[in-house]
Tab-separated table of C-alpha atoms and ligand atoms in Angstrom:
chain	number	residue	atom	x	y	z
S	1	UNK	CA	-27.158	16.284	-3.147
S	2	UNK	CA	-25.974	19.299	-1.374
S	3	UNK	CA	-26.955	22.526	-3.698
S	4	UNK	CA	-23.611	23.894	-3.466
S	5	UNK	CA	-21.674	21.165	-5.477
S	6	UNK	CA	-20.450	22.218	-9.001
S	7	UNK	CA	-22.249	20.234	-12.157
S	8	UNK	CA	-18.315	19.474	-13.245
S	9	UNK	CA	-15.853	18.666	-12.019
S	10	UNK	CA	-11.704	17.603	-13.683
S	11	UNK	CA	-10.722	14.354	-13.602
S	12	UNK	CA	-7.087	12.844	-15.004
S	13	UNK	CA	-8.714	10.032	-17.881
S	14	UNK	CA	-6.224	7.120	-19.062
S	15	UNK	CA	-7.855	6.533	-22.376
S	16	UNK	CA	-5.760	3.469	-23.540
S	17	UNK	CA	-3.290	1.696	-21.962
S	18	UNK	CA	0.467	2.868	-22.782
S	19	UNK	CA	-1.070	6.771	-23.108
S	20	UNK	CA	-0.104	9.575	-21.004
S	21	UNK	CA	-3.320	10.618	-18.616
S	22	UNK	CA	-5.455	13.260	-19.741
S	23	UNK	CA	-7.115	16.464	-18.021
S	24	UNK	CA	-11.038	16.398	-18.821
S	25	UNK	CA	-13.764	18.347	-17.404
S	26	UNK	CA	-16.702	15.538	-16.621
S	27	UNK	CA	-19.752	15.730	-15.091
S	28	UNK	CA	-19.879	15.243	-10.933
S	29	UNK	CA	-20.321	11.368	-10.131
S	30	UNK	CA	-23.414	10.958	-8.102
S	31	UNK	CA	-24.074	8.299	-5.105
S	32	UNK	CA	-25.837	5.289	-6.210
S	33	UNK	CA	-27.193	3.096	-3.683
S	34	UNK	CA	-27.189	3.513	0.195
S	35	UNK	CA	-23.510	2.612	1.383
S	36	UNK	CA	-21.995	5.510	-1.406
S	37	UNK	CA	-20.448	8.529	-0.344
S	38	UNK	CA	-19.233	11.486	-2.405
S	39	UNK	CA	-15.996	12.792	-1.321
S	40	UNK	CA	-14.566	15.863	-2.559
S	41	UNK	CA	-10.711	14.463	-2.830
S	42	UNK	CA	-7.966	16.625	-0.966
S	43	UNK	CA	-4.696	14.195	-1.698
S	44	UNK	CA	-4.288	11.110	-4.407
S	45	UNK	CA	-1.310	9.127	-4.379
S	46	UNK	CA	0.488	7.245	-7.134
S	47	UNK	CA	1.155	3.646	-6.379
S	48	UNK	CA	3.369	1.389	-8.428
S	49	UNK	CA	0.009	-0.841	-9.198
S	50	UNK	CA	-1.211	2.628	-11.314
S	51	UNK	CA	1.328	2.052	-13.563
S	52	UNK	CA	1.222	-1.911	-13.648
S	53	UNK	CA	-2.401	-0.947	-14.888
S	54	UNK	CA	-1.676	1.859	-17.493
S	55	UNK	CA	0.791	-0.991	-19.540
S	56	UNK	CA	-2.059	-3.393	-19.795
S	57	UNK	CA	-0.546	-5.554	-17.192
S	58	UNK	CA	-3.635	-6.033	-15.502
S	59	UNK	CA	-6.133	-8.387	-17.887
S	60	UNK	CA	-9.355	-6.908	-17.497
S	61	UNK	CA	-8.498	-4.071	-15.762
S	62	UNK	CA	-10.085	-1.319	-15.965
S	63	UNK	CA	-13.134	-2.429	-17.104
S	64	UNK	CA	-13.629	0.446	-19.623
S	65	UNK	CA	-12.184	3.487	-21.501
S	66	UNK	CA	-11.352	6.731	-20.126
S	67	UNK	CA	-10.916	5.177	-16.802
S	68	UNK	CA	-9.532	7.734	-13.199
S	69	UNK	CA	-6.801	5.945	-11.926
S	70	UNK	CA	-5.719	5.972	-8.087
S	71	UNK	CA	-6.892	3.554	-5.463
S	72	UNK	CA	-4.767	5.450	-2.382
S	73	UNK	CA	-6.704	9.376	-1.686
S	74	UNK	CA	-8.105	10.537	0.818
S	75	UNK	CA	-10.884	13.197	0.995
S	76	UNK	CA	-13.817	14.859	2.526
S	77	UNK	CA	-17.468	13.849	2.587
S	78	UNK	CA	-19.737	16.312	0.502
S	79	UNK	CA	-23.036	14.027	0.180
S	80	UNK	CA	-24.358	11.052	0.846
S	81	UNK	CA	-27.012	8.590	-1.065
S	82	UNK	CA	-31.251	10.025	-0.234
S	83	UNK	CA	-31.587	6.960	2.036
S	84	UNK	CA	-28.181	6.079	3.745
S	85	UNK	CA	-27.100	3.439	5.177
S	86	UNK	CA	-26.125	2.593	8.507
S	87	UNK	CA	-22.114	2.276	7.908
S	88	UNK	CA	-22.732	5.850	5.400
S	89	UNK	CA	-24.317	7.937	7.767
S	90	UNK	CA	-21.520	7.502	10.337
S	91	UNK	CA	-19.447	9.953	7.548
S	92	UNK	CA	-21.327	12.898	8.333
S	93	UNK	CA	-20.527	16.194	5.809
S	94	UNK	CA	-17.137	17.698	6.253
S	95	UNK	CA	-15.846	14.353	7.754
S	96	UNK	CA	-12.470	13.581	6.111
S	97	UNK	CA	-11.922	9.990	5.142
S	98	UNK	CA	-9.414	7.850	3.748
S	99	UNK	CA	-9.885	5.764	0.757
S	100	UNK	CA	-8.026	2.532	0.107
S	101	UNK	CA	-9.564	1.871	-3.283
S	102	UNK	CA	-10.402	-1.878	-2.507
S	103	UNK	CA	-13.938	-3.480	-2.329
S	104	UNK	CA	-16.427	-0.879	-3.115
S	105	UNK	CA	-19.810	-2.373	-3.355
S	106	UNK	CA	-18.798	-5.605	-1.704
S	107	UNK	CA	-21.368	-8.283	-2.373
S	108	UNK	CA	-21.953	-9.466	1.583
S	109	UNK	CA	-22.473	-12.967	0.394
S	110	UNK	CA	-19.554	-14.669	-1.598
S	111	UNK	CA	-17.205	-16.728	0.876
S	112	UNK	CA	-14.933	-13.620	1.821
S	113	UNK	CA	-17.483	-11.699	2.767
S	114	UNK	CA	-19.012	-14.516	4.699
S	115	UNK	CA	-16.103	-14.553	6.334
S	116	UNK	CA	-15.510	-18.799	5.715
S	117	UNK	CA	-11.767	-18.464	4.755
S	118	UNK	CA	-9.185	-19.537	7.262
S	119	UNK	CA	-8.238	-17.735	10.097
S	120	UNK	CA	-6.481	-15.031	9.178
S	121	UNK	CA	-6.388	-11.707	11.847
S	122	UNK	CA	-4.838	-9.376	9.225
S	123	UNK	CA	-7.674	-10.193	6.194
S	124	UNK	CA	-10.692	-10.463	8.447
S	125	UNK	CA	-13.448	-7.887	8.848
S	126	UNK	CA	-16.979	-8.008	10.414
S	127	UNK	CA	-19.167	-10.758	8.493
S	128	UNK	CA	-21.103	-9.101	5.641
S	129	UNK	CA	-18.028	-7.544	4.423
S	130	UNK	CA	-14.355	-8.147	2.966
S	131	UNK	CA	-11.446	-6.341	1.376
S	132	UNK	CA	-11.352	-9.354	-0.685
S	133	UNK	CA	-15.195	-9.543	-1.863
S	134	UNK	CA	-14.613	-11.817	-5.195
S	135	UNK	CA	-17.325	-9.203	-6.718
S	136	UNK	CA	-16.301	-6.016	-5.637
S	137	UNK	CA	-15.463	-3.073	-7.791
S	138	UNK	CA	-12.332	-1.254	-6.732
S	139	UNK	CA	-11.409	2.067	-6.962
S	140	UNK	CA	-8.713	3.378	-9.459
S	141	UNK	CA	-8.529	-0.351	-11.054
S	142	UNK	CA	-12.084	-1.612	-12.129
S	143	UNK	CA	-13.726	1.906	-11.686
S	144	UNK	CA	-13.123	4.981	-11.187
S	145	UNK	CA	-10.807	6.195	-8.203
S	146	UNK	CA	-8.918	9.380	-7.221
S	147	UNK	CA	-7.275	11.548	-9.580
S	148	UNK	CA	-10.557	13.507	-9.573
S	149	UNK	CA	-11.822	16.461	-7.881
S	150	UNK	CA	-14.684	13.964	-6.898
S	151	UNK	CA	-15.164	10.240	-6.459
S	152	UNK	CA	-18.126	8.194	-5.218
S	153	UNK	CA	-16.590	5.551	-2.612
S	154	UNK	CA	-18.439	2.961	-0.153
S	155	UNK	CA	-18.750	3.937	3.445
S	156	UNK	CA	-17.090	0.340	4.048
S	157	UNK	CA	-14.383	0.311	2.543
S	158	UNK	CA	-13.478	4.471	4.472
S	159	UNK	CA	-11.048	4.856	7.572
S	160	UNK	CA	-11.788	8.333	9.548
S	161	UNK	CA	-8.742	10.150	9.213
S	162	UNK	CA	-6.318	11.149	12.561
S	163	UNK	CA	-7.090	14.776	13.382
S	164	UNK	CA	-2.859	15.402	13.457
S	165	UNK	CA	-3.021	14.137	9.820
S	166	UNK	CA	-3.552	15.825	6.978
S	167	UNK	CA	-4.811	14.534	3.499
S	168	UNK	CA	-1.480	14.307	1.867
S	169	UNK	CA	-0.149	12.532	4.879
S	170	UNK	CA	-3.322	9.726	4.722
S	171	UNK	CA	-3.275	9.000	0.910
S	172	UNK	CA	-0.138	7.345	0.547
S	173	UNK	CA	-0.991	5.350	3.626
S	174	UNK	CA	-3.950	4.142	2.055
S	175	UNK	CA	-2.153	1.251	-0.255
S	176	UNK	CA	1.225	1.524	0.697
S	177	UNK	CA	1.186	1.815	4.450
S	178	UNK	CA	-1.554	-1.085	4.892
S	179	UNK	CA	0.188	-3.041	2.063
S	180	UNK	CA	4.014	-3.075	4.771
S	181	UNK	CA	1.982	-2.855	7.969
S	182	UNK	CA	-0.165	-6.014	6.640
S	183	UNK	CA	2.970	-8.035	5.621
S	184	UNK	CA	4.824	-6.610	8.725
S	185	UNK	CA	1.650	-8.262	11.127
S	186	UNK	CA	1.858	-11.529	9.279
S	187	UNK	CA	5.390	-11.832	10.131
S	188	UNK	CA	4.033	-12.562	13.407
S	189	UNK	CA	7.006	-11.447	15.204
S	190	UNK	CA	7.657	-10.883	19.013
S	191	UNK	CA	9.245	-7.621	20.338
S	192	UNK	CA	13.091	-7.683	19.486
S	193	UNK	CA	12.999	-10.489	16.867
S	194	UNK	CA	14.824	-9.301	13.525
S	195	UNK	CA	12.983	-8.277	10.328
S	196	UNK	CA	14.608	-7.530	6.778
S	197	UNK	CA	13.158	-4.983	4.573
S	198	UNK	CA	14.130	-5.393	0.955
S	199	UNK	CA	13.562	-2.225	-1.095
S	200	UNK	CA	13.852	-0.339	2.158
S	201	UNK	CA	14.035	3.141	0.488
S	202	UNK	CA	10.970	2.537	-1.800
S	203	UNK	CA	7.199	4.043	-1.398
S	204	UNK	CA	6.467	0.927	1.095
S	205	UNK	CA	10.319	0.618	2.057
S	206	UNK	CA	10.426	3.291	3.484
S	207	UNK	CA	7.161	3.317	5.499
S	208	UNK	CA	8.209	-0.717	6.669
S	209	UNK	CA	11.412	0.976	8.534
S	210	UNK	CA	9.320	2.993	10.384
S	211	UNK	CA	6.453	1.065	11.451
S	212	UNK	CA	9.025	-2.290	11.825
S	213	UNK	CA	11.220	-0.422	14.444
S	214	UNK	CA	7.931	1.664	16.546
S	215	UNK	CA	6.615	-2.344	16.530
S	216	UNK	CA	9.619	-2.597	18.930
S	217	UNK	CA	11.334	-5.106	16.023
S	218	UNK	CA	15.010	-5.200	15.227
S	219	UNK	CA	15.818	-3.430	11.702
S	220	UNK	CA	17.621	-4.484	8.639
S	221	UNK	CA	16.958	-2.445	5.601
S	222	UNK	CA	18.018	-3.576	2.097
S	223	UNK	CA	19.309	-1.257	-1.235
S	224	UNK	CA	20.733	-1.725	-3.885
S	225	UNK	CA	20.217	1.609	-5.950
S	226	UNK	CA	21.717	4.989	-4.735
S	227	UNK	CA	18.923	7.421	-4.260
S	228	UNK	CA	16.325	4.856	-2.716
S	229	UNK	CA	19.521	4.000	-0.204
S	230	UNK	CA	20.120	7.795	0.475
S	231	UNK	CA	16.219	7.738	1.438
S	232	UNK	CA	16.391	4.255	3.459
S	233	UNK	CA	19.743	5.578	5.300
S	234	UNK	CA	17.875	9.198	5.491
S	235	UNK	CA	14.772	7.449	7.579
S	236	UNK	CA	16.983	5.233	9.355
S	237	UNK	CA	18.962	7.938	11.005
S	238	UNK	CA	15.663	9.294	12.664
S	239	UNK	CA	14.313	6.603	14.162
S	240	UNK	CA	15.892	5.124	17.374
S	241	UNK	CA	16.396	2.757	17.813
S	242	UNK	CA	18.112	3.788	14.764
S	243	UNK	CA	18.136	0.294	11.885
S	244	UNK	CA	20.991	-0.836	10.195
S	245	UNK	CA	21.040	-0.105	6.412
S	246	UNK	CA	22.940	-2.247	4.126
S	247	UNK	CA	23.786	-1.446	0.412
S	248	UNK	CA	23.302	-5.368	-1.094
S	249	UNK	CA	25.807	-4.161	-3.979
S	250	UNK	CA	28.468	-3.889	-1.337
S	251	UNK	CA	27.993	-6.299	1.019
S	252	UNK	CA	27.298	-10.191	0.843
S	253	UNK	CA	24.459	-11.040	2.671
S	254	UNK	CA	26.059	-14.273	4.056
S	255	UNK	CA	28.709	-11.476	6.277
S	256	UNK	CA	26.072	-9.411	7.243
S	257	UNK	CA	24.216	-12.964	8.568
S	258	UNK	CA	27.957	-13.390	10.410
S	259	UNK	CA	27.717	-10.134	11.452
S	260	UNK	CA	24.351	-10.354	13.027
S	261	UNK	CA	25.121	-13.620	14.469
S	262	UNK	CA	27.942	-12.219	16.055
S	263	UNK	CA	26.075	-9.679	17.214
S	264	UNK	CA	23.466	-11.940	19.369
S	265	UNK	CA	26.323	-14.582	20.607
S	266	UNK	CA	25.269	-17.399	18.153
S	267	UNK	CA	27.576	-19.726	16.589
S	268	UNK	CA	25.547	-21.995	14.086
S	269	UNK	CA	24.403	-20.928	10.874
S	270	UNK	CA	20.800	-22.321	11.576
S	271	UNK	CA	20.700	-19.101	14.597
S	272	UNK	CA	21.802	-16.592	12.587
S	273	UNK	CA	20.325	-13.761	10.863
S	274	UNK	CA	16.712	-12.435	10.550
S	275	UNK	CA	13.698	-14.079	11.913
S	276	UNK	CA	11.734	-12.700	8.712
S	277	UNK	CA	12.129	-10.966	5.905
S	278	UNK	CA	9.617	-8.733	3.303
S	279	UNK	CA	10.693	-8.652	-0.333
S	280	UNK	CA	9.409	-5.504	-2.034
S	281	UNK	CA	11.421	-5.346	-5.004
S	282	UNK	CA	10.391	-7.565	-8.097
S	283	UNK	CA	13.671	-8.752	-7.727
S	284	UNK	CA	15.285	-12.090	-8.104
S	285	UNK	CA	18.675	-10.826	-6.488
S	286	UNK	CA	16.382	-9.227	-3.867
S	287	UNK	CA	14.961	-12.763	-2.995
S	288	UNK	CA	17.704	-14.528	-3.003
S	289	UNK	CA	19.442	-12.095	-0.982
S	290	UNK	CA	16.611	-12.050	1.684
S	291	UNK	CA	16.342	-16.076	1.413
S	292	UNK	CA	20.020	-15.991	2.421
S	293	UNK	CA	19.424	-13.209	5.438
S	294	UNK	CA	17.342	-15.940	7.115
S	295	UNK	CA	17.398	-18.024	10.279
S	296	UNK	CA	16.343	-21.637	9.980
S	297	UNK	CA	12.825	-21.323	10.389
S	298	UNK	CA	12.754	-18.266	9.276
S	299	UNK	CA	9.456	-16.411	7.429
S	300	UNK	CA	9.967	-14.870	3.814
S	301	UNK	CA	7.015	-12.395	3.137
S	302	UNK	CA	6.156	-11.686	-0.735
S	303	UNK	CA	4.568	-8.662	-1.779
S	304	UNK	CA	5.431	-8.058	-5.135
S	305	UNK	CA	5.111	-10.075	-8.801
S	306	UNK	CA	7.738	-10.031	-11.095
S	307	UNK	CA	5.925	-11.112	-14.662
S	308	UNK	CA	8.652	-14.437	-14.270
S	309	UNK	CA	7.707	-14.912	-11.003
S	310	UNK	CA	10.506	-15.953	-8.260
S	311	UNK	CA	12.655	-18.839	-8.508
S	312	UNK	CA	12.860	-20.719	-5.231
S	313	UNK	CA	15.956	-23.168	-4.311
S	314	UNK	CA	13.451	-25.767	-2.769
S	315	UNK	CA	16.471	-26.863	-0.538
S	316	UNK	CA	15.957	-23.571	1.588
S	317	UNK	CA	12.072	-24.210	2.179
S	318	UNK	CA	12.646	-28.340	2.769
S	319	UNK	CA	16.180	-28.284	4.848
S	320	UNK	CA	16.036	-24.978	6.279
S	321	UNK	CA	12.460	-25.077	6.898
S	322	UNK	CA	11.892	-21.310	5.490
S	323	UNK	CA	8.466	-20.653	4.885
S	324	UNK	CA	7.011	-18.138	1.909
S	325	UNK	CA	3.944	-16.260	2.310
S	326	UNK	CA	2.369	-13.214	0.477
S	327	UNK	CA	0.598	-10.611	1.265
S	328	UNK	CA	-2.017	-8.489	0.137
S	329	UNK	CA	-3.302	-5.559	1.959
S	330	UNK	CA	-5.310	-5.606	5.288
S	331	UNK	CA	-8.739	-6.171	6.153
S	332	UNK	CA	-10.560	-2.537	7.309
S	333	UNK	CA	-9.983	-2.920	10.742
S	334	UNK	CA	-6.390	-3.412	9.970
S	335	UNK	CA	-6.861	-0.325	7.963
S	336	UNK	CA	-7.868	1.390	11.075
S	337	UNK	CA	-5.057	-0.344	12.692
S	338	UNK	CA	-2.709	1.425	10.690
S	339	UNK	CA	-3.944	4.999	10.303
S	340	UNK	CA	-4.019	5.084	13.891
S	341	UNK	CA	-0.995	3.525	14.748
S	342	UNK	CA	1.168	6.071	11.967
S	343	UNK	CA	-0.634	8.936	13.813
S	344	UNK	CA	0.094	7.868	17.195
S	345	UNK	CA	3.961	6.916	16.316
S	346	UNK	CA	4.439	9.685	13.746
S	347	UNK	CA	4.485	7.626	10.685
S	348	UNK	CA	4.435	9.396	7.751
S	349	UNK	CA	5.445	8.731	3.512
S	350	UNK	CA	8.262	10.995	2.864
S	351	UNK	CA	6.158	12.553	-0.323
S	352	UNK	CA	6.467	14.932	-3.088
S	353	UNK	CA	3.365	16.809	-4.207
S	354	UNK	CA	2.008	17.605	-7.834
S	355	UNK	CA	-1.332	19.564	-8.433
S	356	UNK	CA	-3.812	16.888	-10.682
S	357	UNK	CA	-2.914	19.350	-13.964
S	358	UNK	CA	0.718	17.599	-13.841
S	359	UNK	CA	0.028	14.251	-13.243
S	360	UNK	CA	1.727	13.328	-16.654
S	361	UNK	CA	4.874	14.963	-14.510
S	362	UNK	CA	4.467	13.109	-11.454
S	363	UNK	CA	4.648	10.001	-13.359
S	364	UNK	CA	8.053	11.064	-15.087
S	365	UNK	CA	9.382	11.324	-11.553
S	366	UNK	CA	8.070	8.406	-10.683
S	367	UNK	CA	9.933	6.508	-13.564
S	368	UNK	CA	13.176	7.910	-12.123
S	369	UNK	CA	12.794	5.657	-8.958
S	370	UNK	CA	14.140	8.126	-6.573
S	371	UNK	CA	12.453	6.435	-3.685
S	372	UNK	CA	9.450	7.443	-1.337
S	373	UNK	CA	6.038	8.585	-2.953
S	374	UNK	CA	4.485	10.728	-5.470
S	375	UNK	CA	1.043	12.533	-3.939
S	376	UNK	CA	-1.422	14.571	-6.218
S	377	UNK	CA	-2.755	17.325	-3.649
S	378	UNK	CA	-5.492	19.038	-5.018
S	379	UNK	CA	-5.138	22.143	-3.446
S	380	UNK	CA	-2.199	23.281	-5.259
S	381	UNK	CA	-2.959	25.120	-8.617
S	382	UNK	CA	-1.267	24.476	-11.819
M	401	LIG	ZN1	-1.342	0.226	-4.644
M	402	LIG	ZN1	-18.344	-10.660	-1.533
């Protein structure tokens, strides 16, 4: 440990679930075993899952009381385990990392990290190692993450930050952004094939416009609340080419399928509309609404869950031949993928910053669904 690190250090503790966070002044976390790294965080970013865990909506999660929330920050390495290891010492001091919360301490040996599930480019890492260890601890969910002026994180799990990106920039990129650029990938689309995006104007909404249309795709982004449309329609107008932003209160979804039709010269129903479509919203309108957006054949990508679930007309997945997937995150690599790609394209979380003393505020905001996302940044004072 580097002499110059503080013996405390303040952390926002959830103490029970359905209780506001709490400020508390705890000693400094210390590296345990060769892949750890202590980061001093710069940026922590709210994510709807933070709050999914703070109801009790995650069984078993956290593991314990007072638990540090936050699986998307992003930080700066201060110090390192005695005897690193191979993937720890590549952080030297002073590096600045981003942290995606998932698979800390990942076992190397249960059948994700051996690498023995199916083919799957957007989940697979280097054997030895998974975003989907079945025995990993995660950051911000199981243990501790990043609304903390420190946090112990594994080396494997870190992507090296773009130098033209700053801390607040990578955090919310951390969940979010791999979360939409993941589902995005699995879409498997070619340039200039047609992608929905319901709950364009949300924290991944927002961030699927922008990566969907620099993939060279063809845009449709989804509302149906006014501010979150103001930010969809906001985004849209400064990308080019620019998407087309529908408000789903105001327009069916079978005339904007004629309208899109119409657009590419096709006369049957079956040729008509969007080659995929991600549903962010835990929505049933929102599915149905994307299931109706579709081309025969077409791909519907689920990333959220509803406590009820979705309720699928089996008569769009057996005669139209529409096929429902989910999605996760992204492997590291696609990680990577993703930081890199946002810096090189200029993708970036339209954000709002709190210092950690008013995370209790951010969280208000949050609740008033205004669209985009919420970032602690830890160098503004209180
Ligand atoms: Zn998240
Ligand atoms: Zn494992």
């Amino acid at each position: 440990m580097s002499s110059k690190l503080p013996d405390s250090m303040q952390a926002q503790y959830l103490e029970a679930y359905h209780q506001p966070y709490k400020l508390r002044s705890v000693p400094l976390p210390k590296p345990s075993e060769p892949h750890d790294i202590l980061i001093q965080v710069d940026a922590a970013s709210y994510c709807h899952t933070d709050y999914v865990l703070a109801e009790g909506q995650m069984p078993g999660l956290p593991k314990s009381f007072p638990h540090i929330g936050c699986h998307e920050f992003a930080g700066t390495v201060v110090s390192h385990f005695q005897s690193p290891s191979k993937e720890a010492s590549v952080f030297e001091i002073g590096a600045r990392v981003g942290v995606p919360g998932r698979s800390f301490h990942a076992c190397g040996n249960c059948f994700e990290c051996r690498n023995e599930r199916v083919a799957d480019p957007v989940a697979k890492d280097e054997v030895g190692y998974s975003v989907n260890c079945v025995d990993a601890e995660n950051n911000g969910l199981s243990k501790d993450g990043g609304f903390s002026e420190y946090a112990v994180v594994d080396a494997r799990q870190l992507a090296p930050i773009p130098d033209n990106m700053t801390a607040v920039e990578a955090a919310p990129l951390m969940c979010a952004g791999v979360t939409i650029y993941g589902a995005l990938k699995r879409c498997g689309l070619k340039k200039d094939d047609r992608v929905g995006i319901l709950g364009a104007g949300g924290g991944l909404g927002h961030l699927g416009l922008q990566y969907s249309v620099k993939m060279g795709y063809r845009v449709l982004g989804i509302e149906a609340a006014d501010a979150p449309l103001a930010v969809a329609q906001g985004i849209a107008s400064n990308l080019s080419p620019k998407p087309l932003v529908v408000d789903a209160r105001a327009r069916k979804a079978s005339d904007v399928v004629q309208e899109l039709g119409a657009q590419d010269g096709k006369k049957t129903r079956g040729e008509m509309g969007l080659d995929a479509v991600i549903v962010l919203p835990e929505s049933q309108a929102a599915f149905d609404y994307g299931m109706t957006l579709l081309k025969t054949h077409g791909i519907c990508v689920i990333v959220s869950f509803p406590e009820k679930g979705f309720h699928i007309d089996s008569r769009d997945v057996v005669f139209r031949d529409i096929k429902i997937i989910g999605s996760l995150v992204g492997s590291n690599k696609v990680l990577r993928e993703m930081l890199n790609f946002s810096a090189e394209h200029g993708v970036r979380a339209l954000s709002n910053s709190y210092p950690l003393a008013k995370l209790n505020e951010l969280v208000e905001e949050y609740h008033k669904a205004k669209g985009g996302k919420l970032v602690v940044d830890m160098s503004l004072q209180s």
